Amino acid sequence: MPILLSQQPKEKKMPVIPLRDGVVFPGTEAVLTFGRARSLAAIEAAFAKDKLIVITMQKSPVVADPLASDLHTIGTVCQIDRMLKADGEINALVKGLYRVKIKLFDEGTSYLSAQVSEYPDDTTNITEEITALSNHIINQLRYAVNLGKSVDFLAFMNIMSKNDPGSLANQVAAVLEIKATERQEVLETINVNKRLELVSSYITKETKVLELEKKIASKTQEQFNKSIRDTVLRERIKTIEKELGEDSEENREVRELLDKIRKAKMPEDVDKKAKKELKKLSQMSSYNPEASYVRSYLDWLVEVPWSVESPNNVDMQEAEKILNEDHFGLKKIKERILEYLAVMKLKNEKIKNTQNNAKDAPKKTVNAPTILCFVGPPGVGKTSIGKSIAKALGRKFIKISLGGLRDEAEIRGHRRTYVGALPGRIIQGIKQAGTKNPVFMLDEIDKVGSDFRGDPSAALLEALDPEQNFAFSDHYLDVPFDLSGVMFITTCNILDTIPPALRDRLEIIHFAGYTEDEKFAIAKNYLIDKQIEMHGLSDINIKIDDNALKLIIRRYTREAGVRTLEREIARVCRKIARNIATKKQEKVTVKVSDISTYLGPYKFSSYLAEKKDEIGMSTGLAWTEAGGEILFIEVALMPGRGNLTLTGQLGNVMKESCQAALSYVRSRAGAFGLSDRFYQKLDIHVHVPEGAVPKDGPSAGIAITTALVSALTKIPVRKDVGMTGEVTLRGRALEIGGIKEKVIAAHRAGIKKIILPKENKKDLEEIPDYITKDLKFVFVDHMDQVLNEAMVKIPKLIIPKPVHIPLIKESIN
Ligand code: ADP
């Protein structure tokens, strides 16, 4: 575009139009919109005259009606090429001709005009550098356009066609994204070299920004592309899985299982097996019924604690403290357990040392020295001692009951081929414990039976045997599990029914029953506090009076242990809790008189002390699984024809004892002052109360005989004498078993004198002194001595010598 600098007059008065924020460079075109009244007037005037105006920029764009002082004094003379009026505005295409300096403003009436003179380029100091700068600017602009800068096509072509450096700077500045003030600065820089440098710096800055923008854009694009790609792929997988009848839920499950397998840290062969099963599962369709079996098998595998262990420390002092804190009495038992723990500790240390010496040796867990077996009636603290052992060792405690178990699979699990198969109780217990070395209590080991379904005790033997149990095989798991770190404790009520092979492995610890005083102490120091706590009453002031507690023990319980006692105390607490909750009571003292309101009428009334010496009734001592018991034997005589009636669910052996007793009495009839044929006119009824409870065994022999003699001779039997022993036809008293439990029961019942066969004297050693000191023991070898001790007065006609025994046929009803 030719710029006619030479044709311009030196100084001229022209209309001036201010622009809020824009510059029109000489040699460039621009479309401008004018709206202000003075601007409109100026443009109209110019258009009517020579179409030339001076365009200059306001110093501040916010000034609405600028005066001379508000304007820059360097502007451009422009020619109005075209003009379009619309809605009170004028759009004009203007062409910048040359730069002017505004000398004198005339603010006029309708528009602004000024005296201006051309302000030409300064071309001094023009060097070679100018060409380089010009080329650089052109290249930069081209580069910018490549980077995405939008430039009007005509303007771009103008720039690219060879220009003089000064107007190149102007034209490039016109298309740059720079501020209005920067444009003004370019306009005012008359030195061409400097102007080019200025424009060059602006265009370099702009290309940098464009480069950055492009980079950001391409990054965003990349991310966008990646996310689209992932989504598409995922969608495709989904479609494929759907086509194959699989659901991604299952795949997630497989992944989760794999994760669990890794975390379970199984032994190598187990890990292999688990992964094999997982592979099988991943290939199965969800409709395959076998999938659920494989899944539950894997669930079991990953949940068994293959590598979770409690630390193996035995602190003897701590153990002793815990045992004493948790339990009253049981001195010998605690000592025995501490000895056991000491042996375990030494073994433990020995293994640790050998492992330290040979670091690569396989890790071995400590076997318990032997398997403990707690024998005793219910409620004597077997379980709670087991718990204390676990507490002392810092291990988990787990108890499973083997009562009524007849099937080997209960111990060892069912093979997986069975529907609903599960691991056996040992593995179930281990899983429940969550560690591989818990204290594991096998309860009621005496109640394990065996039948056609296999022998559970054989599986138990394998689990308990330290030689074999490092690789215990459960049929369901189908992989060996190391039980060698488990401390097994078994419990039972009686030893007789435990298979001998199993019994051989056990280290028996007997728990005898508690005396009344012991029960009192246990309740006072342990059970009451425990129940108060359990019933949420700990913050409330509750006291159970000593006499009230004794009443509960005497009248509401009859047991060797303290289980019923604990239950009765719990009942009292429950009732108190209710009262407190409803009546907002704060302080409760349970007195003797309150007991019946809390617990109802007495459950056991016939305590021996309250009985009187009776004819035809003796006190025998019996042994049951629940400990010892006292047994009343009643004999009633009725006119009749020599029938013997036996009631009270007597077993065969006991029935025979009754017959033997009768035969003995008949054979000694004369000695007891009875006629030889006394029985012919009598019916004899022997009854043993608590008729619903089956009873058996020979040990009631002397007691039955005594009751019979008493009934026949009408001499009462002393109420405070208890007796036990087998009787022969000749009246000999024979040794029997269960002395310890029987003596404890007799002591509990308040019996003062106990008659025992002579051979049983040795058994007294097992009985604690605090029991024997309250009792008088009479050892006998003949029935006559029994009668002497037990009857209120000695039957007159007793002949100490044995007599000839005639053979008598007897029928029993
Ligand atoms: P077992 O297992 O012999 O049937 P438990 O261990 O279940 O008996 O005992 C029943 C309740 O009696 C438990 O609450 C237990 O804590 C408590 N107990 C038994 N003996 C004692 C004792 N010597 N000292 C303190 N509490 C005892």
Short mmCIF file of C-alpha atoms in Angstrom, two decimals, residues 621 698-700 702 723-727 732-743 754-767 772 777-781:
data_model
loop_
_atom_site.label_atom_id
_atom_site.label_comp_id
_atom_site.label_asym_id
_atom_site.label_seq_id
_atom_site.Cartn_x
_atom_site.Cartn_y
_atom_site.Cartn_z
CA LEU A 621 -23.06 -91.62 98.72
CA PRO A 698 -22.83 -101.63 93.46
CA SER A 699 -21.68 -98.97 95.87
CA ALA A 700 -25.03 -98.43 97.54
CA ILE A 702 -24.24 -101.20 102.54
CA MET A 723 -22.04 -94.63 103.76
CA THR A 724 -20.80 -96.23 100.62
CA GLY A 725 -19.56 -99.71 99.84
CA GLU A 726 -20.51 -102.92 98.11
CA VAL A 727 -21.97 -105.69 100.18
CA ARG A 732 -18.52 -108.15 103.70
CA ALA A 733 -18.03 -104.53 102.71
CA LEU A 734 -16.03 -104.22 99.49
CA GLU A 735 -13.97 -101.41 97.97
CA ILE A 736 -15.68 -99.00 95.59
CA GLY A 737 -14.59 -95.97 93.45
CA GLY A 738 -15.25 -92.23 93.30
CA ILE A 739 -14.39 -91.70 96.96
CA LYS A 740 -13.13 -88.18 96.51
CA GLU A 741 -16.24 -86.81 94.86
CA LYS A 742 -18.49 -88.70 97.27
CA VAL A 743 -16.69 -87.38 100.32
CA ILE A 754 -18.69 -91.41 106.71
CA ILE A 755 -18.56 -95.17 106.62
CA LEU A 756 -16.19 -96.56 104.02
CA PRO A 757 -14.82 -99.99 103.19
CA LYS A 758 -11.39 -100.54 104.72
CA GLU A 759 -9.72 -100.89 101.32
CA ASN A 760 -10.75 -97.38 100.45
CA LYS A 761 -8.66 -95.82 103.22
CA LYS A 762 -5.90 -95.04 100.72
CA ASP A 763 -8.22 -92.83 98.68
CA LEU A 764 -8.49 -90.28 101.47
CA GLU A 765 -5.04 -88.97 100.62
CA GLU A 766 -6.43 -87.23 97.57
CA ILE A 767 -8.98 -85.30 99.60
CA THR A 772 -11.31 -84.33 106.02
CA PHE A 777 -14.24 -91.60 108.86
CA VAL A 778 -15.08 -95.14 109.91
CA PHE A 779 -13.49 -97.92 107.92
CA VAL A 780 -15.30 -101.24 107.97
CA ASP A 781 -14.97 -104.61 106.44
#
